[in-house]
Tab-separated table of N, CA and C in Angstrom:
chain	number	residue	atom	x	y	z
A	4	UNK	N	146.762	110.944	127.825
A	4	UNK	CA	145.803	110.957	128.930
A	4	UNK	C	144.758	111.962	128.531
A	5	UNK	N	143.625	111.497	128.986
A	5	UNK	CA	142.313	112.215	128.692
A	5	UNK	C	142.052	113.191	129.947
A	6	UNK	N	141.857	114.340	129.742
A	6	UNK	CA	141.490	115.266	130.975
A	6	UNK	C	140.187	115.969	130.694
A	7	UNK	N	139.633	116.311	131.758
A	7	UNK	CA	138.230	116.931	131.648
A	7	UNK	C	138.179	117.908	130.614
A	8	UNK	N	139.089	118.788	130.608
A	8	UNK	CA	139.152	120.010	129.573
A	8	UNK	C	139.146	119.446	128.177
A	9	UNK	N	140.078	118.380	127.805
A	9	UNK	CA	139.999	117.805	126.471
A	9	UNK	C	138.637	117.221	126.126
A	10	UNK	N	138.007	116.486	127.101
A	10	UNK	CA	136.860	116.051	126.632
A	10	UNK	C	135.729	116.924	126.645
A	11	UNK	N	135.801	118.127	127.196
A	11	UNK	CA	134.840	119.158	126.999
A	11	UNK	C	135.121	119.796	125.671
A	12	UNK	N	136.330	119.917	125.396
A	12	UNK	CA	136.780	120.481	123.994
A	12	UNK	C	136.245	119.600	122.881
A	13	UNK	N	136.376	118.227	123.085
A	13	UNK	CA	135.953	117.267	122.057
A	13	UNK	C	134.305	117.423	121.860
A	14	UNK	N	133.696	117.501	122.957
A	14	UNK	CA	132.268	117.585	122.982
A	14	UNK	C	131.865	118.906	122.149
A	15	UNK	N	132.458	119.925	122.481
A	15	UNK	CA	132.135	121.152	121.845
A	15	UNK	C	132.678	121.142	120.343
A	16	UNK	N	133.565	120.586	120.106
A	16	UNK	CA	133.722	120.418	118.578
A	16	UNK	C	132.757	119.539	117.796
A	17	UNK	N	132.354	118.376	118.656
A	17	UNK	CA	131.316	117.603	117.872
A	17	UNK	C	129.984	118.409	117.640
A	18	UNK	N	129.582	119.159	118.701
A	18	UNK	CA	128.478	119.958	118.676
A	18	UNK	C	128.422	121.103	117.463
A	19	UNK	N	129.507	121.592	117.442
A	19	UNK	CA	129.803	122.753	116.299
A	19	UNK	C	129.836	122.067	115.013
A	20	UNK	N	130.457	120.830	114.814
A	20	UNK	CA	130.467	120.367	113.559
A	20	UNK	C	129.091	119.788	113.120
A	21	UNK	N	128.335	119.322	114.120
A	21	UNK	CA	127.024	118.870	113.695
A	21	UNK	C	126.140	119.956	113.235
A	22	UNK	N	126.294	121.028	113.888
A	22	UNK	CA	125.510	122.336	113.659
A	22	UNK	C	125.871	122.850	112.325
A	23	UNK	N	127.042	122.710	111.904
A	23	UNK	CA	127.631	123.427	110.580
A	23	UNK	C	127.183	122.306	109.706
A	24	UNK	N	127.152	121.035	109.748
A	24	UNK	CA	126.667	120.057	108.729
A	24	UNK	C	125.228	120.321	108.531
A	25	UNK	N	124.340	120.547	109.477
A	25	UNK	CA	123.041	120.566	109.387
A	25	UNK	C	122.733	121.913	108.486
A	26	UNK	N	123.493	123.039	108.856
A	26	UNK	CA	123.351	124.316	108.243
A	26	UNK	C	123.821	124.126	106.826
A	27	UNK	N	124.759	123.568	106.552
A	27	UNK	CA	125.293	123.601	105.142
A	27	UNK	C	124.496	122.662	104.210
A	28	UNK	N	123.832	121.470	104.738
A	28	UNK	CA	123.101	120.726	103.792
A	28	UNK	C	121.615	121.095	103.723
A	29	UNK	N	121.254	122.088	104.476
A	29	UNK	CA	120.066	122.511	104.603
A	29	UNK	C	118.810	121.517	104.922
A	30	UNK	N	119.162	120.589	105.597
A	30	UNK	CA	118.451	119.430	106.033
A	30	UNK	C	117.104	120.032	106.679
A	31	UNK	N	115.904	119.496	106.253
A	31	UNK	CA	114.650	119.745	106.707
A	31	UNK	C	113.794	118.557	106.623
A	32	UNK	N	112.689	118.447	107.354
A	32	UNK	CA	111.731	117.454	107.133
A	32	UNK	C	111.102	117.306	106.042
A	33	UNK	N	110.946	116.145	105.301
A	33	UNK	CA	110.252	115.959	104.205
A	33	UNK	C	108.908	116.678	104.093
A	34	UNK	N	108.515	117.181	103.027
A	34	UNK	CA	107.340	117.859	102.803
A	34	UNK	C	106.161	117.007	103.113
A	35	UNK	N	105.131	117.470	103.548
A	35	UNK	CA	103.910	116.748	103.876
A	35	UNK	C	103.085	116.601	102.573
A	36	UNK	N	102.807	115.265	102.192
A	36	UNK	CA	102.125	114.949	100.902
A	36	UNK	C	100.631	115.644	100.924
A	37	UNK	N	100.054	115.630	102.015
A	37	UNK	CA	98.770	116.227	102.319
A	37	UNK	C	98.718	117.730	101.773
A	38	UNK	N	99.927	118.381	102.093
A	38	UNK	CA	99.988	119.874	101.830
A	38	UNK	C	100.708	120.011	100.238
A	39	UNK	N	101.081	119.027	99.686
A	39	UNK	CA	101.720	119.326	98.430
A	39	UNK	C	100.950	119.914	97.330
A	40	UNK	N	101.601	120.915	96.575
A	40	UNK	CA	100.952	121.589	95.452
A	40	UNK	C	101.094	120.601	94.141
A	41	UNK	N	100.131	119.731	94.011
A	41	UNK	CA	100.255	118.678	92.827
A	41	UNK	C	100.401	119.409	91.578
A	42	UNK	N	99.576	120.546	91.256
A	42	UNK	CA	99.699	121.221	90.124
A	42	UNK	C	101.058	121.641	89.764
A	43	UNK	N	101.768	122.508	90.625
A	43	UNK	CA	103.084	122.874	90.523
A	43	UNK	C	104.034	121.787	90.235
A	44	UNK	N	103.996	120.797	91.001
A	44	UNK	CA	104.905	119.620	90.770
A	44	UNK	C	104.639	118.885	89.481
A	45	UNK	N	103.380	118.771	89.103
A	45	UNK	CA	103.114	117.975	87.799
A	45	UNK	C	103.725	118.993	86.793
A	46	UNK	N	103.666	120.212	86.728
A	46	UNK	CA	104.143	121.052	85.716
A	46	UNK	C	105.621	120.886	85.598
A	47	UNK	N	106.311	120.668	86.708
A	47	UNK	CA	107.612	120.571	86.779
A	47	UNK	C	108.175	119.261	86.350
A	48	UNK	N	107.496	118.080	86.536
A	48	UNK	CA	107.943	116.818	86.462
A	48	UNK	C	107.590	116.167	85.031
A	49	UNK	N	106.253	116.413	84.694
A	49	UNK	CA	105.691	115.868	83.517
A	49	UNK	C	106.004	116.708	82.296
A	50	UNK	N	106.561	116.101	81.314
A	50	UNK	CA	106.869	116.901	80.124
A	50	UNK	C	105.486	117.365	79.270
A	51	UNK	N	105.498	118.619	78.746
A	51	UNK	CA	104.408	118.982	77.811
A	51	UNK	C	104.227	117.976	76.907
A	52	UNK	N	102.966	117.787	76.441
A	52	UNK	CA	102.758	116.948	75.380
A	52	UNK	C	101.396	117.397	74.624
A	53	UNK	N	101.374	116.984	73.299
A	53	UNK	CA	100.144	117.506	72.518
A	53	UNK	C	99.422	116.222	72.190
A	54	UNK	N	98.134	116.261	71.969
A	54	UNK	CA	97.286	115.162	71.711
A	54	UNK	C	97.100	114.386	72.912
A	55	UNK	N	96.977	114.669	74.115
A	55	UNK	CA	96.711	113.981	75.298
A	55	UNK	C	95.323	113.523	75.265
A	56	UNK	N	95.188	112.115	75.404
A	56	UNK	CA	93.773	111.488	75.225
A	56	UNK	C	93.208	111.093	76.753
A	57	UNK	N	94.246	110.962	77.736
A	57	UNK	CA	93.872	110.794	79.076
A	57	UNK	C	94.975	111.334	79.975
A	58	UNK	N	94.639	112.124	81.056
A	58	UNK	CA	95.713	112.487	81.963
A	58	UNK	C	94.976	112.642	83.352
A	59	UNK	N	95.784	112.621	84.214
A	59	UNK	CA	95.299	112.757	85.651
A	59	UNK	C	96.596	113.056	86.510
A	60	UNK	N	96.269	113.660	87.689
A	60	UNK	CA	97.273	113.868	88.796
A	60	UNK	C	96.524	113.946	90.063
A	61	UNK	N	97.266	113.931	91.249
A	61	UNK	CA	96.625	113.876	92.579
A	61	UNK	C	97.377	113.209	93.600
A	62	UNK	N	96.694	113.086	94.709
A	62	UNK	CA	97.258	112.645	95.765
A	62	UNK	C	96.667	111.327	96.181
A	63	UNK	N	97.343	110.389	96.511
A	63	UNK	CA	96.801	109.016	97.008
A	63	UNK	C	97.101	109.031	98.490
A	64	UNK	N	96.244	109.324	99.325
A	64	UNK	CA	96.384	109.443	100.805
A	64	UNK	C	95.968	108.126	101.444
A	65	UNK	N	95.397	107.181	100.919
A	65	UNK	CA	95.177	105.760	101.402
A	65	UNK	C	95.371	104.875	100.376
A	66	UNK	N	95.062	103.543	100.550
A	66	UNK	CA	95.210	102.612	99.495
A	66	UNK	C	94.069	102.399	98.576
A	67	UNK	N	93.034	103.200	98.486
A	67	UNK	CA	92.039	103.235	97.599
A	67	UNK	C	92.439	103.613	96.232
A	68	UNK	N	92.101	102.867	95.130
A	68	UNK	CA	92.564	103.214	93.808
A	68	UNK	C	91.706	104.412	93.239
A	69	UNK	N	92.177	105.278	92.544
A	69	UNK	CA	91.793	106.489	91.887
A	69	UNK	C	91.608	106.103	90.367
A	70	UNK	N	90.309	106.087	89.783
A	70	UNK	CA	90.175	105.808	88.515
A	70	UNK	C	89.735	107.141	87.609
A	71	UNK	N	90.295	107.276	86.272
A	71	UNK	CA	90.023	108.204	85.468
A	71	UNK	C	89.715	107.574	84.120
A	72	UNK	N	88.839	108.109	83.433
A	72	UNK	CA	88.358	107.464	82.167
A	72	UNK	C	88.191	108.625	81.077
A	73	UNK	N	88.533	108.249	79.863
A	73	UNK	CA	88.319	108.980	78.525
A	73	UNK	C	87.306	108.195	77.939
A	74	UNK	N	86.241	108.804	77.420
A	74	UNK	CA	85.120	108.062	76.920
A	74	UNK	C	85.285	107.326	75.420
A	75	UNK	N	86.162	107.993	74.542
A	75	UNK	CA	86.021	107.728	73.315
A	75	UNK	C	87.500	107.646	72.705
A	76	UNK	N	88.539	106.782	72.866
A	76	UNK	CA	89.929	106.839	72.480
A	76	UNK	C	89.971	105.843	71.384
A	77	UNK	N	90.420	106.321	70.134
A	77	UNK	CA	90.783	105.510	69.059
A	77	UNK	C	91.812	104.381	69.189
A	78	UNK	N	91.572	103.246	68.638
A	78	UNK	CA	92.539	102.205	68.709
A	78	UNK	C	93.975	102.819	68.006
A	79	UNK	N	94.901	102.104	68.674
A	79	UNK	CA	96.293	102.463	68.280
A	79	UNK	C	97.456	102.156	69.199
A	80	UNK	N	98.635	102.780	68.834
A	80	UNK	CA	99.560	102.658	69.915
A	80	UNK	C	99.817	104.070	70.609
A	81	UNK	N	100.131	103.972	71.926
A	81	UNK	CA	100.124	105.252	72.773
A	81	UNK	C	101.282	104.976	73.815
A	82	UNK	N	101.648	106.310	74.396
A	82	UNK	CA	102.626	106.130	75.233
A	82	UNK	C	102.107	106.648	76.523
A	83	UNK	N	102.237	106.018	77.668
A	83	UNK	CA	101.866	106.426	78.948
A	83	UNK	C	103.141	106.713	79.749
A	84	UNK	N	103.175	108.183	80.107
A	84	UNK	CA	104.214	108.710	80.911
A	84	UNK	C	103.738	108.983	82.201
A	85	UNK	N	104.366	108.298	83.215
A	85	UNK	CA	103.991	108.462	84.658
A	85	UNK	C	105.118	109.109	85.544
A	86	UNK	N	104.717	109.620	86.600
A	86	UNK	CA	105.524	109.906	87.811
A	86	UNK	C	104.908	110.018	89.019
A	87	UNK	N	105.820	109.834	90.082
A	87	UNK	CA	105.140	110.003	91.349
A	87	UNK	C	106.204	110.365	92.504
A	88	UNK	N	105.915	110.865	93.475
A	88	UNK	CA	106.810	111.189	94.597
A	88	UNK	C	106.331	110.857	95.867
A	89	UNK	N	107.105	110.692	96.895
A	89	UNK	CA	106.690	110.298	98.256
A	89	UNK	C	107.314	109.078	98.625
A	90	UNK	N	107.860	108.201	97.900
A	90	UNK	CA	108.381	107.025	98.338
A	90	UNK	C	107.456	105.862	97.906
A	91	UNK	N	108.125	104.651	97.711
A	91	UNK	CA	107.424	103.524	97.212
A	91	UNK	C	107.128	103.528	95.770
A	92	UNK	N	106.043	102.872	95.365
A	92	UNK	CA	105.677	102.793	94.042
A	92	UNK	C	104.159	103.083	93.823
A	93	UNK	N	103.921	103.644	92.599
A	93	UNK	CA	102.456	103.746	92.129
A	93	UNK	C	102.383	102.901	90.999
A	94	UNK	N	100.991	102.223	91.078
A	94	UNK	CA	100.687	101.252	90.070
A	94	UNK	C	99.519	101.929	89.123
A	95	UNK	N	99.693	101.707	87.769
A	95	UNK	CA	98.784	102.198	86.789
A	95	UNK	C	98.143	100.944	86.161
A	96	UNK	N	96.840	100.683	86.361
A	96	UNK	CA	96.101	99.530	85.538
A	96	UNK	C	95.521	100.193	84.379
A	97	UNK	N	95.825	99.880	83.134
A	97	UNK	CA	95.081	100.500	81.967
A	97	UNK	C	94.048	99.537	81.406
A	98	UNK	N	92.919	99.994	81.234
A	98	UNK	CA	91.849	99.130	80.562
A	98	UNK	C	91.267	100.008	79.409
A	99	UNK	N	90.820	99.014	78.439
A	99	UNK	CA	90.182	99.590	77.292
A	99	UNK	C	88.854	98.725	76.983
A	100	UNK	N	87.782	99.657	77.160
A	100	UNK	CA	86.259	99.054	76.898
A	100	UNK	C	86.232	98.070	78.073
A	101	UNK	N	86.702	98.175	79.166
A	101	UNK	CA	86.541	97.186	80.343
A	101	UNK	C	87.595	96.171	80.465
A	102	UNK	N	88.446	95.921	79.444
A	102	UNK	CA	89.403	94.956	79.445
A	102	UNK	C	90.856	95.449	79.781
A	103	UNK	N	91.387	94.869	80.804
A	103	UNK	CA	92.736	95.278	81.113
A	103	UNK	C	93.815	95.010	79.990
A	104	UNK	N	94.494	95.918	79.517
A	104	UNK	CA	95.348	95.947	78.519
A	104	UNK	C	96.827	95.939	79.022
A	105	UNK	N	97.069	96.702	80.079
A	105	UNK	CA	98.455	96.916	80.480
A	105	UNK	C	98.424	97.174	82.031
A	106	UNK	N	99.700	96.856	82.723
A	106	UNK	CA	99.844	97.144	83.951
A	106	UNK	C	101.222	97.879	83.922
A	107	UNK	N	101.364	98.957	84.657
A	107	UNK	CA	102.627	99.661	84.730
A	107	UNK	C	102.880	100.164	86.257
A	108	UNK	N	104.125	100.521	86.511
A	108	UNK	CA	104.484	100.981	87.729
A	108	UNK	C	105.550	102.222	87.739
A	109	UNK	N	105.488	103.003	88.606
A	109	UNK	CA	106.508	104.093	88.621
A	109	UNK	C	107.091	104.155	89.947
A	110	UNK	N	108.341	104.241	90.088
A	110	UNK	CA	109.001	104.455	91.418
A	110	UNK	C	108.702	105.789	91.963
A	111	UNK	N	108.563	106.033	93.029
A	111	UNK	CA	107.975	107.417	93.521
A	111	UNK	C	109.286	108.174	94.130
A	112	UNK	N	110.047	108.497	93.171
A	112	UNK	CA	111.298	109.154	93.521
A	112	UNK	C	111.504	110.387	92.578
A	113	UNK	N	110.374	110.851	91.966
A	113	UNK	CA	110.288	112.116	91.193
A	113	UNK	C	110.976	111.844	89.857
A	114	UNK	N	111.145	110.667	89.305
A	114	UNK	CA	111.612	110.423	87.989
A	114	UNK	C	110.456	110.039	87.119
A	115	UNK	N	110.671	110.154	85.713
A	115	UNK	CA	109.693	109.763	84.824
A	115	UNK	C	109.744	108.241	84.557
A	116	UNK	N	108.719	107.413	84.282
A	116	UNK	CA	108.504	105.960	83.681
A	116	UNK	C	107.692	106.186	82.493
A	117	UNK	N	108.222	105.511	81.449
A	117	UNK	CA	107.328	105.505	80.193
A	117	UNK	C	107.130	104.051	79.678
A	118	UNK	N	105.730	103.884	79.341
A	118	UNK	CA	105.532	102.462	78.793
A	118	UNK	C	104.706	102.743	77.418
A	119	UNK	N	104.893	101.859	76.508
A	119	UNK	CA	104.042	101.841	75.350
A	119	UNK	C	102.715	100.995	75.503
A	120	UNK	N	101.617	101.439	75.144
A	120	UNK	CA	100.489	100.620	75.117
A	120	UNK	C	99.683	100.556	73.931
A	121	UNK	N	99.074	99.347	73.695
A	121	UNK	CA	98.257	99.238	72.414
A	121	UNK	C	96.832	99.166	72.792
A	122	UNK	N	96.092	100.122	72.326
A	122	UNK	CA	94.657	100.150	72.496
A	122	UNK	C	94.011	99.322	71.230
A	123	UNK	N	93.273	98.267	71.600
A	123	UNK	CA	92.826	97.385	70.522
A	123	UNK	C	91.854	97.930	69.527
A	124	UNK	N	90.998	98.856	70.118
A	124	UNK	CA	89.843	99.513	69.248
A	124	UNK	C	89.229	100.683	70.017
A	125	UNK	N	88.472	101.348	69.181
A	125	UNK	CA	87.975	102.725	69.762
A	125	UNK	C	87.154	102.305	70.773
A	126	UNK	N	87.062	103.164	71.860
A	126	UNK	CA	86.122	103.019	73.016
A	126	UNK	C	86.811	103.642	74.267
A	127	UNK	N	86.246	103.419	75.383
A	127	UNK	CA	86.552	104.116	76.699
A	127	UNK	C	87.919	103.507	77.108
A	128	UNK	N	88.912	104.377	77.432
A	128	UNK	CA	90.114	104.037	77.996
A	128	UNK	C	90.065	104.566	79.479
A	129	UNK	N	90.644	103.673	80.602
A	129	UNK	CA	90.694	104.188	81.932
A	129	UNK	C	91.847	103.696	82.378
A	130	UNK	N	92.317	104.470	83.586
A	130	UNK	CA	93.507	104.080	84.238
A	130	UNK	C	93.109	103.992	85.665
A	131	UNK	N	93.455	103.117	86.477
A	131	UNK	CA	93.088	102.962	87.739
A	131	UNK	C	94.631	103.134	88.433
A	132	UNK	N	94.758	104.232	89.318
A	132	UNK	CA	96.001	104.478	90.023
A	132	UNK	C	95.924	104.098	91.451
A	133	UNK	N	96.974	103.372	91.848
A	133	UNK	CA	96.817	102.944	93.251
A	133	UNK	C	98.262	102.647	93.878
A	134	UNK	N	98.392	102.443	95.074
A	134	UNK	CA	99.608	102.359	95.823
A	134	UNK	C	99.287	101.699	97.198
A	135	UNK	N	100.223	100.813	97.515
A	135	UNK	CA	100.314	100.313	98.909
A	135	UNK	C	101.050	101.174	99.836
A	136	UNK	N	101.915	102.036	99.230
A	136	UNK	CA	102.874	102.957	99.905
A	136	UNK	C	102.386	104.388	100.057
A	137	UNK	N	100.985	104.704	100.181
A	137	UNK	CA	100.423	105.915	100.454
A	137	UNK	C	100.843	106.538	101.885
A	138	UNK	N	101.021	107.767	101.818
A	138	UNK	CA	100.793	108.871	100.834
A	138	UNK	C	101.567	109.022	99.947
A	139	UNK	N	101.271	109.523	98.686
A	139	UNK	CA	102.208	109.892	97.685
A	139	UNK	C	101.374	110.765	96.625
A	140	UNK	N	102.092	111.519	95.858
A	140	UNK	CA	101.577	112.202	94.717
A	140	UNK	C	101.918	111.490	93.283
A	141	UNK	N	100.965	111.701	92.347
A	141	UNK	CA	101.309	111.159	91.097
A	141	UNK	C	100.679	111.968	90.040
A	142	UNK	N	101.238	111.753	88.781
A	142	UNK	CA	100.797	112.342	87.621
A	142	UNK	C	100.993	111.452	86.358
A	143	UNK	N	100.152	111.514	85.466
A	143	UNK	CA	100.365	110.837	84.178
A	143	UNK	C	99.752	111.325	82.985
A	144	UNK	N	100.121	110.973	81.764
A	144	UNK	CA	99.254	111.307	80.723
A	144	UNK	C	99.595	110.262	79.579
A	145	UNK	N	98.607	110.008	78.716
A	145	UNK	CA	98.577	109.205	77.502
A	145	UNK	C	98.347	110.020	76.265
A	146	UNK	N	99.399	109.599	75.328
A	146	UNK	CA	99.438	110.341	74.219
A	146	UNK	C	99.733	109.470	73.051
A	147	UNK	N	99.323	109.727	71.701
A	147	UNK	CA	99.752	108.687	70.674
A	147	UNK	C	101.175	108.585	70.647
A	148	UNK	N	101.484	107.278	70.401
A	148	UNK	CA	103.028	107.108	70.142
A	148	UNK	C	103.474	107.786	68.828
A	149	UNK	N	104.660	108.128	68.934
A	149	UNK	CA	105.409	108.741	67.754
A	149	UNK	C	105.498	107.630	66.612
A	150	UNK	N	105.235	107.996	65.519
A	150	UNK	CA	105.341	107.080	64.435
A	150	UNK	C	106.819	106.646	64.021
């Protein structure tokens, strides 16, 4: 039989358990993307690389694409390493001399995504970064592929 005192004890145990679980897991609200330190995040998530021909990082706060260009990249094989965080996906459209040569995407969960790209000839290389899942933070670099 359920009595008032056992109901009160049960409610008290539930409240104590919930408070303990919140304290143990250190739950807190997700960080605000607008206040994120992109430089510190990029240094932690993106591996150091030599021979970088194009790189960028930043915040996508709306759905407008962000474009970065390197004016004189030699033709050849390259590796595009990308990361993003904040939920959803970021998209990276790679163009060489104004012609799209690759489309890539990264899941915005703090992991790295890597794709190989082939630049057909020397000229400008650009990457347009966008997302329909804004706001988020992103980082990428393009380096010559290992032989």
